[in-house]
C-alpha positions as a printed Julia matrix, in Angstrom:
117×3 Matrix{Float64}:
  19.85  -16.43  -18.64
  16.47  -15.84  -16.96
  17.27  -12.19  -16.19
  18.27  -11.56  -19.82
  15.01  -13.11  -21.09
  12.94  -11.09  -18.63
  14.69   -7.88  -19.7
  14.04   -8.61  -23.38
  10.4    -9.54  -22.93
   8.56   -7.13  -20.57
   5.38   -9.21  -20.79
   7.3   -12.22  -19.43
   8.54  -10.1   -16.53
   4.97   -9.15  -15.65
   3.87  -12.79  -15.77
   6.8   -13.9   -13.58
   6.18  -11.14  -11.04
   2.48  -12.03  -10.94
   3.36  -15.69  -10.36
   5.77  -14.81   -7.54
   3.2   -12.54   -5.9
   0.49  -15.21   -6.19
   2.77  -17.84   -4.69
   3.61  -15.64   -1.72
   0.01  -14.58   -0.94
  -1.9   -16.82    1.44
  -5.59  -17.3     0.72
  -8.04  -18.33    3.41
 -11.48  -19.73    2.6
 -14.0   -18.33    5.05
 -17.41  -19.98    5.29
 -20.28  -17.56    5.87
 -23.74  -18.1     7.37
 -25.16  -18.14    3.84
 -22.65  -20.82    2.86
 -23.77  -23.18    5.59
 -27.41  -22.72    4.69
 -27.23  -22.78    0.9
 -24.13  -24.9     0.15
 -22.82  -22.26   -2.28
 -19.13  -21.57   -2.76
 -17.43  -19.98    0.27
 -16.27  -16.38    0.25
 -12.55  -15.87   -0.34
 -10.66  -13.54    1.95
  -6.97  -12.81    2.27
  -5.38  -14.05    5.46
  -4.47  -11.19    7.8
  -0.92   -9.96    7.49
   1.52  -11.0    10.18
   1.83   -8.38   12.91
   5.17   -6.74   12.29
   6.83   -3.97   14.26
   7.47   -0.46   12.97
   6.87    1.11    9.59
   5.78   -1.37    6.91
   6.1     0.44    3.54
   8.05    3.33    2.04
   6.27    4.65   -1.09
   8.22    7.91   -0.83
  11.48    6.09   -1.7
  10.55    5.16   -5.3
  12.92    7.06   -7.6
  15.55    7.56   -4.87
  19.12    6.19   -4.81
  19.22    2.69   -3.23
  21.84    3.6    -0.61
  19.74    6.53    0.61
  16.65    4.31    0.62
  18.42    1.63    2.65
  19.63    4.19    5.19
  16.11    5.67    5.5
  14.5     2.25    5.98
  17.0     1.19    8.67
  16.53    4.54   10.43
  12.71    4.3    10.43
  12.52    0.56   11.28
  15.69   -0.78   12.92
  14.18   -4.28   13.3
  14.52   -5.06    9.56
  17.35   -6.12    7.3
  17.46   -4.32    3.94
  18.19   -6.32    0.79
  18.99   -4.35   -2.38
  18.04   -6.47   -5.41
  18.11   -5.82   -9.15
  14.5    -5.66  -10.38
  13.49   -8.84  -12.18
  15.93  -11.03  -10.27
  14.47  -14.22   -8.79
  13.79  -14.1    -5.05
  12.65  -16.73   -2.59
   8.96  -16.6    -1.72
   7.68  -16.15    1.78
   6.81  -13.34    4.14
   9.25  -12.22    6.84
   8.76   -9.36    9.29
  12.51   -8.78    9.49
  13.14   -8.22    5.76
  12.67   -5.35    3.31
  13.6    -5.92   -0.31
  14.52   -2.82   -2.28
  14.21   -3.45   -6.01
  16.46   -1.23   -8.14
  17.25   -0.68  -11.81
  20.81   -0.95  -13.21
  21.38    2.72  -12.26
  20.77    1.79   -8.58
  17.48    3.73   -8.39
  14.49    2.27   -6.47
  11.8     1.17   -8.95
   9.25   -0.53   -6.63
   7.84    0.52   -3.29
   9.96   -1.09   -0.55
   7.85   -3.0     1.98
   8.3    -5.45    4.83
   8.08   -9.02    3.66
């Protein structure tokens, strides 16, 4: 049901993807010297990414067949497991160094840049 609604309403898909990305991004509040002195709001910085082994992203695979993309990813970073997922499908949040999700369209073509996480 959710996938059908997301496919019918592209704006809803964008909102859902934004919500998923926001939920999976850690934010760290970092006080600065100015903050301590002036009691103004602290600066916001993204927490550093977890140190993962091997190649982290494959922008060159967008538009390629999913099976070829999966083979390429496993060849270039053998420490990851490749998950091929239909774009717009719900996924569990959280960052993992041993996972690469490959989002594809119904024709099995990669539509988003695969990356570790």
